[in-house]
Coordinates of C-alpha atoms and ligand atoms in Angstrom, one line a residue:
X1 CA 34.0 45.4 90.5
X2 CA 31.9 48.3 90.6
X3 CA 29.8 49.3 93.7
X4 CA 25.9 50.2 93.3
X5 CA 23.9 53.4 94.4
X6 CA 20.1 52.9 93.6
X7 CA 18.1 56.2 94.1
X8 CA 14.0 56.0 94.2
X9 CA 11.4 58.5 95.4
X10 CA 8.4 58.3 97.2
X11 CA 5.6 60.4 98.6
X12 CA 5.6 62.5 95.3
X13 CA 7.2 63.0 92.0
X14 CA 9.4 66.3 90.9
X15 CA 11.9 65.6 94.4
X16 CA 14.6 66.0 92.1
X17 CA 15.9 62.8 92.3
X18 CA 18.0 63.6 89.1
X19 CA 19.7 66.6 91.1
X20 CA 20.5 64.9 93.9
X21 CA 22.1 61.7 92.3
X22 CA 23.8 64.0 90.2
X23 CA 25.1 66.1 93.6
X24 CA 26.1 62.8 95.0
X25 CA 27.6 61.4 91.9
X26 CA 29.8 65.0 91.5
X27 CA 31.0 64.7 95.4
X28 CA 32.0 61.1 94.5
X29 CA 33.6 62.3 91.2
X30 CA 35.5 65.0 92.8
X31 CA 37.0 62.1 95.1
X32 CA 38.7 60.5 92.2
X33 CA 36.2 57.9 92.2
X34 CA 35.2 56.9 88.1
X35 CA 31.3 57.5 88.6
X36 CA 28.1 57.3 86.3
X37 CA 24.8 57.7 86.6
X38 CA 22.0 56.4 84.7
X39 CA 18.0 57.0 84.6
X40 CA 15.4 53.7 84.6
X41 CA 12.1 55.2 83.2
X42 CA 9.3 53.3 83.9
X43 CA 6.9 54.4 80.4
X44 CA 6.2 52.0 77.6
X45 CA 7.7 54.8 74.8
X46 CA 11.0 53.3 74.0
X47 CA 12.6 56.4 74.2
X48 CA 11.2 60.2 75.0
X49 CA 11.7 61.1 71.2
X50 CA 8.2 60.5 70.7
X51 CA 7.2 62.6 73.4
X52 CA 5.6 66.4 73.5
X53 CA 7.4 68.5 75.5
X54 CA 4.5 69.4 77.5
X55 CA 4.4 65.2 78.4
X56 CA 8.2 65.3 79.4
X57 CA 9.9 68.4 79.1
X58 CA 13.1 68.3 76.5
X59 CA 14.2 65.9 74.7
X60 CA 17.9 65.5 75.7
X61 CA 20.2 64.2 72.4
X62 CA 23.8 62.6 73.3
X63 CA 26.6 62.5 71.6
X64 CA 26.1 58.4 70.2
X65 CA 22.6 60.1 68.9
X66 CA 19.9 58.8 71.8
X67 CA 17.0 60.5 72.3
X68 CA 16.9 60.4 76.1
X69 CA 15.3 61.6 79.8
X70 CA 16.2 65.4 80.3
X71 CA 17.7 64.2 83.9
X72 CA 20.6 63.1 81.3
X73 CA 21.4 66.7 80.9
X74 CA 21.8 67.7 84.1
X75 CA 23.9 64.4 84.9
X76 CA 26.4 65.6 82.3
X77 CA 26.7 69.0 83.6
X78 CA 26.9 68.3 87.1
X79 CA 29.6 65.4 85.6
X80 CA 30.8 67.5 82.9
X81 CA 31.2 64.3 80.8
X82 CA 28.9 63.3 78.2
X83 CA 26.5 60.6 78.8
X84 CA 25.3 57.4 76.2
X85 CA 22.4 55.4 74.9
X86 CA 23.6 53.3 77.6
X87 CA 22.7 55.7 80.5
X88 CA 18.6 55.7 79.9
X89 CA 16.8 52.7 79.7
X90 CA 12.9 52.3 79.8
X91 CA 10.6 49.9 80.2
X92 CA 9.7 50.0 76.4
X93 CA 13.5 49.0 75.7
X94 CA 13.1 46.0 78.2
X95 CA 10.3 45.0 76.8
X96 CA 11.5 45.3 73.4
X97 CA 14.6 43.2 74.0
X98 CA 12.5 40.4 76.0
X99 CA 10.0 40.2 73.2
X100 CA 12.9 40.3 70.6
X101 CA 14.6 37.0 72.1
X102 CA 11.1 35.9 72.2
X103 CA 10.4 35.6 68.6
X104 CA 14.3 34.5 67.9
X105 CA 13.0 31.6 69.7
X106 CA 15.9 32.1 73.3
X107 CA 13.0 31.0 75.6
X108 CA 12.1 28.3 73.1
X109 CA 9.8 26.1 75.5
X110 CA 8.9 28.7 78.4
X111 CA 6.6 31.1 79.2
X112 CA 7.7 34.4 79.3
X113 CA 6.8 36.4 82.1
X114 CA 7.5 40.0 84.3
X115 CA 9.4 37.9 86.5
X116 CA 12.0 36.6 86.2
X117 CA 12.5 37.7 82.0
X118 CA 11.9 41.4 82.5
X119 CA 13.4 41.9 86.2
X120 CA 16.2 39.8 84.2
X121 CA 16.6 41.7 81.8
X122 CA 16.4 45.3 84.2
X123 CA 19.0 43.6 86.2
X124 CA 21.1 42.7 83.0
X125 CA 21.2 46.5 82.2
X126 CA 22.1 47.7 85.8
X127 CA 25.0 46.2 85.2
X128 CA 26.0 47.1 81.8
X129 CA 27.6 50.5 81.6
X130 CA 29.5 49.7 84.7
X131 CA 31.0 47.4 82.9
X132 CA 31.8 48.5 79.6
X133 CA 33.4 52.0 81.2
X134 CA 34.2 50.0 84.0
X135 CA 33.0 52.2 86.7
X136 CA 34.2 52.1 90.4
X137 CA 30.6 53.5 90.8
X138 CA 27.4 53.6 89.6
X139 CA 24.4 55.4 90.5
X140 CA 21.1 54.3 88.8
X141 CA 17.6 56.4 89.1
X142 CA 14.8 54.7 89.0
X143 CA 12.1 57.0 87.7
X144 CA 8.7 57.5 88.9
X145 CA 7.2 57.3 92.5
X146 CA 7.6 54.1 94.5
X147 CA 3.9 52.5 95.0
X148 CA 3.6 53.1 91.2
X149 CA 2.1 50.3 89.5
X150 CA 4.4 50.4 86.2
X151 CA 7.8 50.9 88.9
X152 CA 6.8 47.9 90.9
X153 CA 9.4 45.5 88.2
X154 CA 12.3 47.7 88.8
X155 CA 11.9 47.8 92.8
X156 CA 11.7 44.0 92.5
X157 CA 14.9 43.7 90.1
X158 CA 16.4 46.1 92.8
X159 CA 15.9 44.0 95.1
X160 CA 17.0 40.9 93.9
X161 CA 20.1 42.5 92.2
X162 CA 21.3 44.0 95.8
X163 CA 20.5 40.2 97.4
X164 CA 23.3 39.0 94.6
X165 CA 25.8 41.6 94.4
X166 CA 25.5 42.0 98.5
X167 CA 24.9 44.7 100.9
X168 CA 28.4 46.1 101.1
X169 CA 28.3 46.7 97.5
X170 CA 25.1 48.2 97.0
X171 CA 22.6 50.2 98.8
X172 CA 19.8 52.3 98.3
X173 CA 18.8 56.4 98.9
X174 CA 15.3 57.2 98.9
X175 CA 14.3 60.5 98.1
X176 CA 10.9 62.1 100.2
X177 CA 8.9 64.5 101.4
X178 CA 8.7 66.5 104.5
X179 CA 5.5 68.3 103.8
X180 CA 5.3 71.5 106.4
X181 CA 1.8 72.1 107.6
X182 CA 1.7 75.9 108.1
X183 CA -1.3 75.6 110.9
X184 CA 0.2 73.5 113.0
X185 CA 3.7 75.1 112.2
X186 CA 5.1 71.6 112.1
X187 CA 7.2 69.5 109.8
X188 CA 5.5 66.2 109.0
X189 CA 7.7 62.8 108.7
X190 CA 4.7 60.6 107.9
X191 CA 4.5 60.8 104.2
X192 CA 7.9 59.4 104.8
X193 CA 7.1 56.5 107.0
X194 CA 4.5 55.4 104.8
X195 CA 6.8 55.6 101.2
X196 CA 9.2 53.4 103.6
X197 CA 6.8 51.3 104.3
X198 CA 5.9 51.0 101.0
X199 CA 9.5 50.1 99.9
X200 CA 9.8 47.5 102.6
X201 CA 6.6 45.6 101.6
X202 CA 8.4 45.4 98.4
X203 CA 11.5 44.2 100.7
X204 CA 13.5 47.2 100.2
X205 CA 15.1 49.0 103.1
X206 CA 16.2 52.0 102.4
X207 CA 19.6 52.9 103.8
X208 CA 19.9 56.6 103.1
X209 CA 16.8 58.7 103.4
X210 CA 17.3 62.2 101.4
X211 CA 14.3 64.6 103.1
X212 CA 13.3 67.0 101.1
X213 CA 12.1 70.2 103.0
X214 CA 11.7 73.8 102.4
X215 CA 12.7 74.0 106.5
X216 CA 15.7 73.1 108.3
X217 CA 15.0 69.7 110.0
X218 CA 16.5 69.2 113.6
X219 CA 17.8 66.4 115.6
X220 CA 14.5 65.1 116.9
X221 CA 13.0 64.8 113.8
X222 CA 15.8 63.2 111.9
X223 CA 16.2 60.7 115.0
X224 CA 12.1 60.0 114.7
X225 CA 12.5 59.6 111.2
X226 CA 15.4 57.0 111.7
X227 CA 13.9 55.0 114.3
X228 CA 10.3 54.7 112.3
X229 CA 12.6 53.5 109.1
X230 CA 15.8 51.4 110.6
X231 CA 17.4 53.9 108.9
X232 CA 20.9 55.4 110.7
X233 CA 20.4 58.5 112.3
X234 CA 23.3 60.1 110.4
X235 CA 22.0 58.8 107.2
X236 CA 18.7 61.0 107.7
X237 CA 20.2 63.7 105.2
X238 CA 18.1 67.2 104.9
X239 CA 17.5 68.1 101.5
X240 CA 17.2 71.6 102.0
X241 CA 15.6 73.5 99.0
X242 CA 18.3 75.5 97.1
X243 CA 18.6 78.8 95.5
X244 CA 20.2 77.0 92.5
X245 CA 20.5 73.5 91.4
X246 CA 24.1 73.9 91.4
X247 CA 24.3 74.5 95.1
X248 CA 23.1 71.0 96.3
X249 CA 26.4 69.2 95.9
X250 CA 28.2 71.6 98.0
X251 CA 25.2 71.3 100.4
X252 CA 25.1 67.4 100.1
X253 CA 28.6 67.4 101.4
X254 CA 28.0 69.6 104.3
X255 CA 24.8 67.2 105.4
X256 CA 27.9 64.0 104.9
X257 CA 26.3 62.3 102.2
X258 CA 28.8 61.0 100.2
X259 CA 31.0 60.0 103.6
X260 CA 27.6 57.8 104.7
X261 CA 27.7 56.4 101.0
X262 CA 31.3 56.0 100.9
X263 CA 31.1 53.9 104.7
X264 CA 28.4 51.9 104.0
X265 CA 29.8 50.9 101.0
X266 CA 32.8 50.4 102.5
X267 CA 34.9 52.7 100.6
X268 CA 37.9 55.2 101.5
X269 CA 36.9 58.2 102.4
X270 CA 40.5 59.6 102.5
X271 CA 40.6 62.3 99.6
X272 CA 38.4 64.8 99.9
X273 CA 36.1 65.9 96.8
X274 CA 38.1 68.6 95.0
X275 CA 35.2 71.2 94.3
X276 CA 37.5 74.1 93.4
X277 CA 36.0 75.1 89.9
X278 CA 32.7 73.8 91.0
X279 CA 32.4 76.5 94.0
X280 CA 34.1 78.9 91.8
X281 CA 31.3 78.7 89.3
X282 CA 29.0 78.9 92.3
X283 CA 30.3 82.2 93.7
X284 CA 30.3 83.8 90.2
X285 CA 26.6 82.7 89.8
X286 CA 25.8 84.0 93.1
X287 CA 27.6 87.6 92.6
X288 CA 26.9 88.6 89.1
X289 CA 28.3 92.5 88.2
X290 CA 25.4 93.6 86.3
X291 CA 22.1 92.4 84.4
X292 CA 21.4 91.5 80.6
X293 CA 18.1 90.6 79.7
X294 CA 17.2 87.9 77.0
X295 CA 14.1 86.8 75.3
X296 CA 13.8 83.4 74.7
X297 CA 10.9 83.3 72.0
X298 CA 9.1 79.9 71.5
X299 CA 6.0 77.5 71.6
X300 CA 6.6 75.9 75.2
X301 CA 7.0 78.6 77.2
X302 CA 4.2 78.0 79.7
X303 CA 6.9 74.9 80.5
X304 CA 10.0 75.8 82.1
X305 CA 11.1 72.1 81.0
X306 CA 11.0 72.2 77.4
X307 CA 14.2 74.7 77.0
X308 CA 15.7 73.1 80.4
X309 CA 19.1 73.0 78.4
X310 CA 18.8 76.4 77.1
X311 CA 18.2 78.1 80.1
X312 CA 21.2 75.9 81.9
X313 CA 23.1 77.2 79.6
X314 CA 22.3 80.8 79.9
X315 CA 23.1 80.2 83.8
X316 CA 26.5 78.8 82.6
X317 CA 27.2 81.7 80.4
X318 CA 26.2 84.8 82.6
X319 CA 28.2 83.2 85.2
X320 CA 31.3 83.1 83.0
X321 CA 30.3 86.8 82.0
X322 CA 29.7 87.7 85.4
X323 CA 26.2 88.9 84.4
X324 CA 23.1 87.6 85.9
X325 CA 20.7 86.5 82.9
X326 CA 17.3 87.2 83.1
X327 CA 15.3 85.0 80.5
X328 CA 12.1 85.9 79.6
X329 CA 10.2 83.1 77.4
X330 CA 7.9 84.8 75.4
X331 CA 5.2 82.7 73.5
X332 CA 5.6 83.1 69.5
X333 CA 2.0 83.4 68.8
X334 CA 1.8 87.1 70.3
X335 CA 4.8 88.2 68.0
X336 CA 3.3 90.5 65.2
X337 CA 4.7 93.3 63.2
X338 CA 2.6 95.6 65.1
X339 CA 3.6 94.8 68.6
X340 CA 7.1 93.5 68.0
X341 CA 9.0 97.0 69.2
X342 CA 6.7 96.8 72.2
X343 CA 7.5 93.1 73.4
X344 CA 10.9 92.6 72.3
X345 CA 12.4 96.5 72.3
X346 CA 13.4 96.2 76.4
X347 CA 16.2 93.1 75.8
X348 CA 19.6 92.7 74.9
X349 CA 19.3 89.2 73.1
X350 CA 16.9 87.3 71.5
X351 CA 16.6 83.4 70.8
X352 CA 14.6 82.1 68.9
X353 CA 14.2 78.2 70.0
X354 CA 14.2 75.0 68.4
X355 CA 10.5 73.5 68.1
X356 CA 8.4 71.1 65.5
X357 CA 5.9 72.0 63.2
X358 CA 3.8 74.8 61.6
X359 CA 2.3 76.2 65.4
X360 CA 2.9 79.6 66.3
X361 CA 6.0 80.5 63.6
X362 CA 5.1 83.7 61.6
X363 CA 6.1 85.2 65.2
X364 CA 9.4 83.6 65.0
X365 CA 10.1 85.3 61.6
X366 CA 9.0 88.4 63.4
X367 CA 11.0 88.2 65.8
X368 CA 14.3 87.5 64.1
X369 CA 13.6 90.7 61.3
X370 CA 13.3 92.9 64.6
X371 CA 16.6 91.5 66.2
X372 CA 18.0 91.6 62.2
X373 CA 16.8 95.1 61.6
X374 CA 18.1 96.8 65.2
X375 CA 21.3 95.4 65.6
X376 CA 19.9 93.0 68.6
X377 CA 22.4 90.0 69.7
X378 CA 20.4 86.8 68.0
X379 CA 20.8 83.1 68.2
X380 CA 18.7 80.9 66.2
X381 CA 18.9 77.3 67.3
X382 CA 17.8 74.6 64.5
X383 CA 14.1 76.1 63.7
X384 CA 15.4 79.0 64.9
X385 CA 17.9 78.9 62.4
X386 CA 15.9 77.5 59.5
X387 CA 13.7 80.7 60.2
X388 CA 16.2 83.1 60.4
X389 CA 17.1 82.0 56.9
X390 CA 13.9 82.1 55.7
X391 CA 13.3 85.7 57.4
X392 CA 16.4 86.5 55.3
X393 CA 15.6 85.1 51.9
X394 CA 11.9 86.8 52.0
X395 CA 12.6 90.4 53.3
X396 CA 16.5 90.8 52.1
X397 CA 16.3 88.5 49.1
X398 CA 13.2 89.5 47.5
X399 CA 11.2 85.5 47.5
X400 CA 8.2 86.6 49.7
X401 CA 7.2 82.8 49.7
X402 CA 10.2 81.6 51.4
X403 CA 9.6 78.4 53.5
X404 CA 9.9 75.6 55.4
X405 CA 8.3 72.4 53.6
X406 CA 7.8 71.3 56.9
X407 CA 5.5 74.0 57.8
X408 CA 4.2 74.9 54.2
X409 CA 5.6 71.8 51.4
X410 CA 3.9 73.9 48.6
X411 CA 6.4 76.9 49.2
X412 CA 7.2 78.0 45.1
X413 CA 11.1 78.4 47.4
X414 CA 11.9 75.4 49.8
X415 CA 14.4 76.6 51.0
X416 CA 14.9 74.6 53.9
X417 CA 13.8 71.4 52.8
X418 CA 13.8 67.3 54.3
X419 CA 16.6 66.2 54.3
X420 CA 17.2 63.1 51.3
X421 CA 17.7 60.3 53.5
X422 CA 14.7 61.5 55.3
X423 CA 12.4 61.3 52.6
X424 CA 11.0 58.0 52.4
X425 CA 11.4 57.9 56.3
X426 CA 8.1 56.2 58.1
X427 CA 9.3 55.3 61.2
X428 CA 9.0 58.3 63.4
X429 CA 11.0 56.8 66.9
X430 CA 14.8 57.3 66.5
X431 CA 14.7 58.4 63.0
X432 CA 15.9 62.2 62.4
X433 CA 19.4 63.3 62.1
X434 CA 20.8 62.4 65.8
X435 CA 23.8 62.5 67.4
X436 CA 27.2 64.5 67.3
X437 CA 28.5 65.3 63.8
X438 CA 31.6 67.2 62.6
X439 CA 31.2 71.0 61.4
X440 CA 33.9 73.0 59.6
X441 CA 34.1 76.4 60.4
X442 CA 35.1 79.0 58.0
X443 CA 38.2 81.4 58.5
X444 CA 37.4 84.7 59.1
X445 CA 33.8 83.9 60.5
X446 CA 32.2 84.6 63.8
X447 CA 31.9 81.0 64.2
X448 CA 35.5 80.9 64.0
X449 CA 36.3 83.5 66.4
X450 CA 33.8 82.3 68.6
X451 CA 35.2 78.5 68.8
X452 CA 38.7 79.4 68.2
X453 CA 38.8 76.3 66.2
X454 CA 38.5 75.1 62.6
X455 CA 37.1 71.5 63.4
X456 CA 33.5 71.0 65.7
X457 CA 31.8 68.1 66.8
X458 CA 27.6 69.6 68.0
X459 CA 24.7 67.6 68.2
X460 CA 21.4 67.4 66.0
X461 CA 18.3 66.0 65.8
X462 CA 16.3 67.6 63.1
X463 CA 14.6 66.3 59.7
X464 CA 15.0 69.4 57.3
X465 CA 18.1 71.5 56.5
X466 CA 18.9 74.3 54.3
X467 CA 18.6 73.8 50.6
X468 CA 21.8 73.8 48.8
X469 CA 19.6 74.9 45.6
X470 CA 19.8 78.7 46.8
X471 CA 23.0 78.5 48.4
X472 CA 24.6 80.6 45.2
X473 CA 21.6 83.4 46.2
X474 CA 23.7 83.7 49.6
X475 CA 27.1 84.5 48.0
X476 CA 26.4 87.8 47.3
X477 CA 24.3 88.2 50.1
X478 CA 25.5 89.2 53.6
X479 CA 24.5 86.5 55.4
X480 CA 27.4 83.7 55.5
X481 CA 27.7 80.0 55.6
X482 CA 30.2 80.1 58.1
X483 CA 29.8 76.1 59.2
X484 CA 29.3 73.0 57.0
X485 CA 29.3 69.6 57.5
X486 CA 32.0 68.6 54.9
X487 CA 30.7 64.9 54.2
X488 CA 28.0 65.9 52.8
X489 CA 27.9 69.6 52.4
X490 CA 24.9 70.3 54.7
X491 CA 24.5 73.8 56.2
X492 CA 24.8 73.9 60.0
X493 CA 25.8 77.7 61.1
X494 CA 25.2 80.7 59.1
X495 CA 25.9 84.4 60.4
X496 CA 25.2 88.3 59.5
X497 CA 28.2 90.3 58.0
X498 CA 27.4 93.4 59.5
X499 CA 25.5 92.7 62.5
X500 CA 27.4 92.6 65.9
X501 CA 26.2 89.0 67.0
X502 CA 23.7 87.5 64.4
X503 CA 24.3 83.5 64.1
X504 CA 22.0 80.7 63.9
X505 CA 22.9 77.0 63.9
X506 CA 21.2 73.8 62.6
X507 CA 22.6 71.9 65.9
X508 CA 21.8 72.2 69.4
X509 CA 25.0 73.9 71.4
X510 CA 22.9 73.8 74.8
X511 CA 23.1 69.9 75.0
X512 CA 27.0 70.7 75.3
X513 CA 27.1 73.5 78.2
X514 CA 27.8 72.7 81.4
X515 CA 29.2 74.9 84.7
X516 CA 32.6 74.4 84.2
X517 CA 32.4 74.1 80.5
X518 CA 30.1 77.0 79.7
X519 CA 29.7 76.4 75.5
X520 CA 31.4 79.5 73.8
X521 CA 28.4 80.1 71.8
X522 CA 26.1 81.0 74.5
X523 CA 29.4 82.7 76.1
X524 CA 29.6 85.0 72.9
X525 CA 25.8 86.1 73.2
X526 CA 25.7 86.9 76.5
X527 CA 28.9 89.0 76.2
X528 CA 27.3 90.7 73.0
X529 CA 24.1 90.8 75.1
X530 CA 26.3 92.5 77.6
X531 CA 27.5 95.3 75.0
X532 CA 24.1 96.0 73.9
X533 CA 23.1 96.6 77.1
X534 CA 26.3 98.7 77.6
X535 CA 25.3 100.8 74.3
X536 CA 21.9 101.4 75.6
X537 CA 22.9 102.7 79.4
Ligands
LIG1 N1 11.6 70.9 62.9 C1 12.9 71.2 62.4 C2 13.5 70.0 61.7 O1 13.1 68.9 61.9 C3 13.8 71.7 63.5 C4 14.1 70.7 64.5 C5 14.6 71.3 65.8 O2 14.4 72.5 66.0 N2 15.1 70.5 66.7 O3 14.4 70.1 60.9

């Protein structure tokens, strides 16, 4: 039977509760334990497809196609195993399913209500993923702040859940606040009383308190905090703020969190976590050889959020290079042909991100022509490719009116176009092209030599593609199909001839990076971003 980590926050949202039950969940993996995690989010949307990124930051695809929580992401690169529909659930999936056995008629006779169908039905799905991979642990994040009105179902299938499955096999970490007040030069553990308090009205005790705190927290106040929460002294853990995200495991086992999980639980604690590649990744991050800059150009650059994979992976890959990448994301919308030397001419790469709709593109376009035209390291990811093919067709292949239909449907040359069994799509939740899908790569290609393979599995989620219609107009052309998807012939990379590093792909290689899998397409640009930068010294 699987044992049961529950992590919740209080005091204030953005603790990083996805961090740290990754951190936990990677000490615990690196024990030999088999370990998941999965993220409870408390909205009504039944998944974050529907979502701006401005409302919730990326949209994080897995391989079985789910549009899910971006705390996904970082659970499979802290994991470095990929995650499932399975591993987010929200409240508009409960309710979905409870409504659903409604009509079919499994409640026949009652009335169906929060509690117990839907703290029923939250409970049901605590338990499922355990099961089916049949997990010796699993840690579950509830989203949201505790005290929050829409969270209050979870806390109270939480509870209930831990009452059944027993104390010894499931406890609870509370992530909070220690808010420093710079007059009085004080930390203060009050915030965290009261979000403890909060949690036992809902009667929830907390047995590990993670404090989060931009100062080091001594004895005194860990032992106040302890006695104000019946929490263990030693399970008071600081949650020091980090240079880098990918330092908290290794400072997570230094404060003993996983040997306070691992005895309240009642588990060996015998093997120590193996964190060899992990800190090696670590020190390479930390002592980079030399500098490449990279502009990432886009519509959400005001959110760091909205390219949180892409920027990951640029972390991955300089670390692997032993460069320290400096991303720059650079809105779209100022991009002209006038200006275009003058923004982009001081870096050594330029993306050009993925993104929805007709906002902010002629920049794009811009933007890939000046990379095109001086020989500058470019990756297109899916609009970023469709535009680097429409950049192509109208100022190498002679059609001016070159589009999208998405962002212009009475383009005299679609050439990207919606997909066919998008067309008569309504639905918009769930719908586009999702998931992991096999790409053939070309001999002879950069796509080849990059992946040293012939056969890829990436994943998509896009409605248009490139129009087979002007594929012949390509053959003579130097920009090469170098990756189709051989069911049914769709276009997923295409690369420049003659340019050192000029590739753009319909799928999204950032939703398969992680530290000790740095994916070998961001690898290759940074080490071409390296050479340019070499070339220009
Ligand atoms: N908007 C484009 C499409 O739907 C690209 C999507 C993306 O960049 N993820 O095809």
């Amino acid at each position: 039977m699987a044992k049961y980590i529950f992590v919740t926050g209080g005091v204030t949202s953005s603790l990083g509760k996805g961090i740290f039950a990754a951190s936990l969940a990677k000490l615990l993996q690196a024990r030999g334990f088999k370990v998941s995690i999965q993220k409870f989010d408390p909205y009504i949307n039944v998944d974050p497809g529907t979502l701006n990124p401005y409302e919730h930051g990326e949209c994080f695809v897995t391989e079985d196609g789910a549009e899910t929580d971006l705390d996904l992401g970082h659970y499979e690169r802290f994991l470095n195993t990929p995650t499932s529909k399975l591993n987010n659930v929200t409240t508009g999936k409960i309710y979905l399913t409870v409504i659903e056995k409604e009509r079919k008629g499994d409640f026949l006779g009652k009335t169906v209500q929060v509690i117990p169908h839907i703290t029923d039905e939250i409970q049901r799905r605590f338990d499922v993923l355990a099961k089916k991979e049949n997990l010796d642990l699993i840690i579950t994040e509830i989203g949201g702040t505790v005290g929050d009105i829409e969270s209050l179902p979870y806390i109270e299938a939480v509870r209930q859940f831990i009452w059944k499955k027993g104390k010894e096999n499931a406890l609870i970490c509370h992530l909070t606040l220690l808010p420093y007040l710079s007059a009085a030069k004080e930390l203060k553990t009050k915030p965290t009383q009261h979000s403890v308090k909060l949690l036992l009205e809902n009667g929830l005790q907390p047995d590990v308190l993670i404090c989060r705190t931009e100062h080091q927290i001594n004895k005194t106040i860990k032992e106040k905090i302890a006695q104000f929460t019946n929490v263990s002294p030693n399970a008071v853990i600081q949650g020091i703020d980090m240079k880098s995200i990918y330092e908290v495991p290794m400072e997570m086992y230094k404060e003993k969190l996983d040997e306070v999980v691992l005895d309240k639980l009642n588990l060996s604690k015998e093997t120590k976590p193996n964190m060899t590649s992990w800190k090696k990744f670590v020190h390479k991050l930390n002592n980079p050889k030399g500098e490449v800059r990279i502009a990432l150009v886009g519509k959400y650059v005001e959110l760091q959020d909205a390219y949180k994979s892409i920027y990951e992976s640029f972390i991955h890959s300089g670390a692997f290079n032993e460069v320290k990448v400096q991303v720059t994301s650079i809105h779209s919308n100022e991009i002209e042909a006038g200006n275009v030397q003058e923004i982009l001419g001081g870096y050594h790469g330029i993306l050009v991100a993925p993104g929805f709709g007709d906002r902010a593109i002629e920049g794009k376009i811009e933007a890939i022509k000046f990379a095109r035209e001086r020989d500058i390291p470019f990756l297109g990811i899916c609009l970023g490719m469709q535009m680097m093919m429409v950049e192509y067709f109208r100022h190498v292949l002679g059609l001016a009116q070159a589009h999208s239909t998405e962002i212009h449907p009475d383009t005299p040359y679609p050439i990207i176009d919606i997909m066919i069994n998008q067309k008569n799509q309504t639905q918009k939740g769930g719908t586009m092209r999702l998931g992991a899908y096999e790409c053939a790569l070309q001999p002879n290609t950069l796509a080849y030599k990059i992946y040293g393979t012939s056969q890829i599995r990436e994943r998509h989620r896009h409605r248009y593609e490139f129009n087979n219609d002007f594929r012949k107009q390509l053959e003579m052309s130097d920009l090469v199909v170098s990756g189709v998807n051989l069911k049914n012939n769709l276009v997923e990379i295409v690369e420049h001839k003659s340019h050192p590093f000029f590739i753009g792909v319909q799928f999204h290689p950032e939703l398969k990076s992680t530290p000790e899998n740095p994916h070998p397409l961001f690898v290759h640009f940074v080490a071409a971003a390296k050479e340019d930068a070499k070339s220009k010294l």
